[in-house]
């Protein structure tokens, strides 16, 4: 899943694609680089981000969704607002990616009516305050149970639901690492699991580096997620993510084959 933020303030690509022409070109470029799906967002969810009114968010994303869908691109719309989801689905978006896991009942109605796929992401609290003091009893169990509750509340067929642990959304560095290192627990629910680690701050905190220097850390975390069973990865650097994913997949495929002599 290639990330396309049509925003002035996203944490890593804010302002780069805020005019529709450059956003559309970037979307098509990511497809050429190997993205299967383009995730279009019009509101930053970084900690402390200012909320954007629905009309403004729709004005940012809709022309981009229309153009990409017309070009045959699979589009997911990264929004928590029913108005935005509704118009983007009507314009051809196939997936709703909601960082609030369809908390709003109207979102659930919109998604049920459109028969789209949804990504339910876990977040503790709200973007404005979520990093203030995140706490859990057992982060892996709490996140998994909360996502299962969101999935049953969504009221959609199981095959149209993906789950996402929400790396960086109301989580400390340790929470993020624990979720990634135990991702098989979420995978065992049977829902396809999506993971977004791309350029995130836990990588910067561990390595002591800025957002534009986080590619290697991103790829390492992505491969761990894949090897633990993640089916979809959300990536800003699609070419590199694709290459890393291909190596992880080749290793996993070969490990399944009985053709090689095994150590005795
Ligand atoms: N992360 C971000 C936004 N949307 N959606 C899902 N399902 N999973 C994620 O991990 C996720 C997400 C944050 O990254 P980005 O879009 O690059 O930044 P911003 O929210 O500042 O626009």
Short mmCIF file of C-alpha atoms and ligand atoms in Angstrom, two decimals:
data_model
loop_
_atom_site.label_atom_id
_atom_site.label_comp_id
_atom_site.label_asym_id
_atom_site.label_seq_id
_atom_site.Cartn_x
_atom_site.Cartn_y
_atom_site.Cartn_z
CA UNK A 1 0.00 0.00 0.00
CA UNK A 2 1.62 3.24 -1.16
CA UNK A 3 1.07 6.31 1.05
CA UNK A 4 -0.19 9.47 -0.65
CA UNK A 5 -0.83 12.36 1.72
CA UNK A 6 -2.58 15.29 0.05
CA UNK A 7 -1.93 17.47 3.08
CA UNK A 8 0.25 20.43 4.03
CA UNK A 9 1.29 18.92 7.38
CA UNK A 10 1.81 15.14 7.27
CA UNK A 11 4.79 14.08 9.34
CA UNK A 12 7.04 12.94 6.49
CA UNK A 13 5.58 14.02 3.12
CA UNK A 14 3.45 17.00 4.20
CA UNK A 15 3.26 19.68 1.49
CA UNK A 16 4.98 17.59 -1.18
CA UNK A 17 1.77 16.49 -2.89
CA UNK A 18 -0.78 19.07 -1.83
CA UNK A 19 -1.70 20.08 -5.37
CA UNK A 20 -3.80 17.47 -7.20
CA UNK A 21 -1.52 17.19 -10.23
CA UNK A 22 1.57 16.31 -8.26
CA UNK A 23 -0.47 13.95 -6.05
CA UNK A 24 -1.88 12.09 -9.06
CA UNK A 25 1.56 11.82 -10.65
CA UNK A 26 2.99 10.49 -7.38
CA UNK A 27 0.18 7.92 -7.12
CA UNK A 28 0.84 6.66 -10.64
CA UNK A 29 4.57 6.57 -9.96
CA UNK A 30 4.05 4.40 -6.87
CA UNK A 31 1.93 1.99 -8.93
CA UNK A 32 4.80 1.73 -11.44
CA UNK A 33 7.13 1.05 -8.53
CA UNK A 34 4.98 -1.88 -7.46
CA UNK A 35 2.19 -0.61 -5.19
CA UNK A 36 -1.00 -2.68 -5.41
CA UNK A 37 -3.08 -0.04 -3.65
CA UNK A 38 -2.71 3.72 -3.08
CA UNK A 39 -3.83 5.09 0.30
CA UNK A 40 -5.01 8.68 -0.22
CA UNK A 41 -5.26 10.85 2.90
CA UNK A 42 -6.36 14.47 3.36
CA UNK A 43 -5.89 14.90 7.10
CA UNK A 44 -2.69 14.30 9.04
CA UNK A 45 -3.02 12.02 12.07
CA UNK A 46 0.40 12.85 13.50
CA UNK A 47 0.38 13.66 17.24
CA UNK A 48 -0.93 17.19 17.74
CA UNK A 49 -2.21 17.61 14.16
CA UNK A 50 -4.97 20.19 13.65
CA UNK A 51 -8.38 18.72 12.69
CA UNK A 52 -9.56 19.43 9.13
CA UNK A 53 -13.25 20.12 8.31
CA UNK A 54 -14.94 17.51 6.10
CA UNK A 55 -15.39 19.89 3.12
CA UNK A 56 -11.70 20.80 3.15
CA UNK A 57 -10.60 17.16 3.45
CA UNK A 58 -12.93 16.15 0.61
CA UNK A 59 -11.68 18.99 -1.60
CA UNK A 60 -8.12 17.75 -1.08
CA UNK A 61 -8.64 14.06 -1.78
CA UNK A 62 -11.56 13.73 -4.18
CA UNK A 63 -9.88 14.95 -7.40
CA UNK A 64 -6.97 12.61 -6.69
CA UNK A 65 -9.21 9.61 -5.99
CA UNK A 66 -11.26 10.30 -9.15
CA UNK A 67 -8.16 10.50 -11.36
CA UNK A 68 -6.43 7.45 -9.90
CA UNK A 69 -9.60 5.32 -10.07
CA UNK A 70 -10.13 6.40 -13.70
CA UNK A 71 -6.62 5.17 -14.42
CA UNK A 72 -7.52 1.75 -13.04
CA UNK A 73 -5.61 2.20 -9.77
CA UNK A 74 -6.96 0.49 -6.63
CA UNK A 75 -7.49 3.26 -4.11
CA UNK A 76 -8.00 3.24 -0.38
CA UNK A 77 -9.25 6.37 1.32
CA UNK A 78 -7.60 7.19 4.66
CA UNK A 79 -10.39 8.96 6.52
CA UNK A 80 -12.57 8.81 9.62
CA UNK A 81 -15.31 11.01 8.16
CA UNK A 82 -18.43 9.47 6.60
CA UNK A 83 -18.92 12.36 4.13
CA UNK A 84 -15.39 11.90 2.76
CA UNK A 85 -15.65 8.11 2.65
CA UNK A 86 -19.01 8.28 0.87
CA UNK A 87 -17.86 10.56 -1.95
CA UNK A 88 -14.56 8.73 -2.44
CA UNK A 89 -16.31 5.34 -2.59
CA UNK A 90 -18.73 6.77 -5.16
CA UNK A 91 -15.68 7.96 -7.13
CA UNK A 92 -14.24 4.44 -7.23
CA UNK A 93 -12.24 3.91 -4.01
CA UNK A 94 -12.24 0.23 -3.02
CA UNK A 95 -11.07 0.39 0.59
CA UNK A 96 -11.81 2.64 3.58
CA UNK A 97 -8.81 2.96 5.89
CA UNK A 98 -10.13 4.37 9.17
CA UNK A 99 -7.65 5.07 11.98
CA UNK A 100 -10.62 5.15 14.40
CA UNK A 101 -11.77 1.64 13.35
CA UNK A 102 -15.27 2.80 12.26
CA UNK A 103 -16.01 4.38 15.64
CA UNK A 104 -18.63 6.63 14.01
CA UNK A 105 -21.87 4.67 13.37
CA UNK A 106 -22.42 6.62 10.13
CA UNK A 107 -19.07 5.32 8.86
CA UNK A 108 -20.30 1.78 9.47
CA UNK A 109 -23.47 2.52 7.47
CA UNK A 110 -21.49 4.05 4.59
CA UNK A 111 -19.14 1.05 4.42
CA UNK A 112 -21.96 -1.48 4.66
CA UNK A 113 -23.89 0.25 1.86
CA UNK A 114 -20.84 0.46 -0.41
CA UNK A 115 -19.83 -3.18 0.25
CA UNK A 116 -16.21 -1.99 0.39
CA UNK A 117 -13.24 -3.47 2.26
CA UNK A 118 -12.28 -1.69 5.48
CA UNK A 119 -9.04 -1.42 7.43
CA UNK A 120 -9.73 -1.13 11.15
CA UNK A 121 -6.77 0.45 12.93
CA UNK A 122 -6.22 0.51 16.68
CA UNK A 123 -5.63 3.87 18.35
CA UNK A 124 -5.64 4.67 22.05
CA UNK A 125 -7.19 8.15 22.50
CA UNK A 126 -7.23 10.92 19.87
CA UNK A 127 -4.39 12.10 17.59
CA UNK A 128 -4.14 15.42 19.48
CA UNK A 129 -3.36 13.79 22.85
CA UNK A 130 -2.61 10.12 22.14
CA UNK A 131 1.12 10.29 22.92
CA UNK A 132 0.68 12.01 26.29
CA UNK A 133 0.63 8.93 28.52
CA UNK A 134 -0.29 5.74 26.65
CA UNK A 135 -0.79 2.78 28.92
CA UNK A 136 -2.01 -0.82 28.64
CA UNK A 137 -2.36 -3.88 30.88
CA UNK A 138 -0.95 -6.20 28.22
CA UNK A 139 -0.50 -4.23 25.02
CA UNK A 140 -0.70 -7.24 22.65
CA UNK A 141 -3.86 -8.64 24.26
CA UNK A 142 -5.49 -5.24 24.72
CA UNK A 143 -4.94 -4.21 21.09
CA UNK A 144 -6.06 -7.59 19.74
CA UNK A 145 -9.24 -7.64 21.86
CA UNK A 146 -10.07 -4.05 21.00
CA UNK A 147 -9.69 -4.77 17.26
CA UNK A 148 -11.86 -7.89 17.53
CA UNK A 149 -14.53 -5.76 19.21
CA UNK A 150 -14.26 -3.18 16.43
CA UNK A 151 -14.55 -5.96 13.85
CA UNK A 152 -17.73 -7.39 15.37
CA UNK A 153 -19.22 -3.89 15.84
CA UNK A 154 -18.42 -3.06 12.18
CA UNK A 155 -21.23 -5.36 11.06
CA UNK A 156 -19.47 -6.31 7.82
CA UNK A 157 -18.62 -9.74 6.42
CA UNK A 158 -15.32 -11.02 7.81
CA UNK A 159 -13.70 -11.24 4.38
CA UNK A 160 -14.03 -7.47 3.95
CA UNK A 161 -12.15 -6.57 7.15
CA UNK A 162 -8.42 -5.98 7.68
CA UNK A 163 -6.91 -5.30 11.10
CA UNK A 164 -4.00 -2.96 11.92
CA UNK A 165 -2.27 -2.62 15.34
CA UNK A 166 -1.78 1.12 14.75
CA UNK A 167 1.95 1.50 15.25
CA UNK A 168 2.60 4.92 16.84
CA UNK A 169 -1.05 5.66 17.67
CA UNK A 170 -1.21 6.00 21.47
CA UNK A 171 1.86 3.80 22.00
CA UNK A 172 5.32 4.15 23.50
CA UNK A 173 8.40 2.85 21.67
CA UNK A 174 8.20 -0.28 23.85
CA UNK A 175 4.51 -0.80 23.01
CA UNK A 176 5.29 -0.55 19.28
CA UNK A 177 8.17 -3.03 19.53
CA UNK A 178 6.10 -5.45 21.59
CA UNK A 179 3.25 -5.33 19.05
CA UNK A 180 5.61 -5.93 16.11
CA UNK A 181 7.52 -8.67 17.91
CA UNK A 182 4.28 -10.49 18.77
CA UNK A 183 2.37 -9.74 15.58
CA UNK A 184 1.54 -13.42 15.15
CA UNK A 185 -1.06 -12.99 17.90
CA UNK A 186 -3.04 -10.53 15.78
CA UNK A 187 -2.44 -12.63 12.65
CA UNK A 188 -3.91 -15.66 14.47
CA UNK A 189 -7.32 -13.92 14.52
CA UNK A 190 -7.57 -14.94 10.85
CA UNK A 191 -8.14 -11.40 9.54
CA UNK A 192 -5.62 -10.03 7.04
CA UNK A 193 -3.23 -7.80 9.00
CA UNK A 194 -1.96 -4.45 7.71
CA UNK A 195 1.04 -2.76 9.33
CA UNK A 196 2.26 0.82 8.98
CA UNK A 197 5.82 1.32 10.19
CA UNK A 198 7.04 3.58 7.41
CA UNK A 199 9.39 6.34 8.70
CA UNK A 200 7.68 6.28 12.10
CA UNK A 201 9.08 7.92 15.20
CA UNK A 202 9.98 4.70 17.08
CA UNK A 203 12.63 4.15 14.37
CA UNK A 204 13.89 7.70 14.87
CA UNK A 205 13.93 7.28 18.64
CA UNK A 206 15.92 4.02 18.54
CA UNK A 207 18.46 5.21 15.97
CA UNK A 208 18.50 8.90 16.96
CA UNK A 209 17.74 10.04 13.41
CA UNK A 210 15.35 12.34 11.56
CA UNK A 211 12.38 11.34 9.44
CA UNK A 212 14.19 11.44 6.08
CA UNK A 213 16.84 9.00 7.37
CA UNK A 214 14.54 6.17 8.40
CA UNK A 215 14.48 3.97 5.28
CA UNK A 216 16.67 1.11 6.55
CA UNK A 217 14.88 1.01 9.89
CA UNK A 218 11.54 1.00 8.06
CA UNK A 219 12.54 -1.93 5.86
CA UNK A 220 13.84 -3.94 8.82
CA UNK A 221 10.57 -3.44 10.71
CA UNK A 222 8.52 -4.18 7.59
CA UNK A 223 10.31 -7.50 6.98
CA UNK A 224 9.76 -8.54 10.60
CA UNK A 225 6.05 -7.76 10.23
CA UNK A 226 5.87 -9.73 6.98
CA UNK A 227 7.65 -12.74 8.41
CA UNK A 228 5.21 -12.73 11.30
CA UNK A 229 2.32 -12.83 8.85
CA UNK A 230 1.39 -9.24 7.90
CA UNK A 231 -0.30 -9.31 4.49
CA UNK A 232 -0.31 -5.59 3.65
CA UNK A 233 2.39 -3.03 4.44
CA UNK A 234 1.86 0.71 4.25
CA UNK A 235 4.90 2.32 2.62
CA UNK A 236 6.12 5.76 1.54
CA UNK A 237 9.17 4.29 -0.25
CA UNK A 238 7.40 1.82 -2.49
CA UNK A 239 10.30 0.71 -4.67
CA UNK A 240 12.45 -0.16 -1.67
CA UNK A 241 9.55 -1.71 0.25
CA UNK A 242 8.72 -3.92 -2.74
CA UNK A 243 12.30 -5.16 -3.01
CA UNK A 244 12.53 -5.90 0.71
CA UNK A 245 9.14 -7.62 0.57
CA UNK A 246 10.24 -9.81 -2.36
CA UNK A 247 13.25 -11.09 -0.42
CA UNK A 248 11.17 -11.81 2.68
CA UNK A 249 8.59 -13.62 0.55
CA UNK A 250 11.25 -15.66 -1.27
CA UNK A 251 12.71 -16.82 2.04
CA UNK A 252 9.28 -17.74 3.39
CA UNK A 253 8.35 -19.61 0.18
CA UNK A 254 11.61 -21.57 0.13
CA UNK A 255 11.29 -22.49 3.78
CA UNK A 256 7.96 -24.18 2.95
CA UNK A 257 9.51 -26.42 0.26
CA UNK A 258 10.76 -29.87 1.20
CA UNK A 259 13.35 -29.84 -1.63
CA UNK A 260 16.37 -28.82 0.43
CA UNK A 261 18.06 -31.32 2.73
CA UNK A 262 17.34 -30.29 6.30
CA UNK A 263 19.99 -30.37 8.99
CA UNK A 264 19.83 -33.59 10.99
N1 LIG B 1 -0.33 5.58 9.79
C1 LIG B 1 -0.56 6.85 9.41
C2 LIG B 1 -1.74 7.21 8.75
N2 LIG B 1 -2.66 6.27 8.45
N3 LIG B 1 -3.39 4.04 8.51
C3 LIG B 1 -3.19 2.76 8.87
N4 LIG B 1 -4.11 1.83 8.58
N5 LIG B 1 -2.05 2.38 9.54
C4 LIG B 1 -1.08 3.25 9.88
O1 LIG B 1 -0.08 2.85 10.52
C5 LIG B 1 -1.26 4.63 9.51
C6 LIG B 1 -2.45 4.99 8.81
C7 LIG B 1 0.48 7.89 9.70
O2 LIG B 1 1.39 8.04 8.65
P1 LIG B 1 1.29 9.15 7.49
O3 LIG B 1 0.05 8.99 6.68
O4 LIG B 1 2.54 9.12 6.71
O5 LIG B 1 1.29 10.54 8.26
P2 LIG B 1 0.15 11.59 8.61
O6 LIG B 1 -0.87 10.94 9.45
O7 LIG B 1 0.91 12.69 9.32
O8 LIG B 1 -0.47 12.09 7.32
#
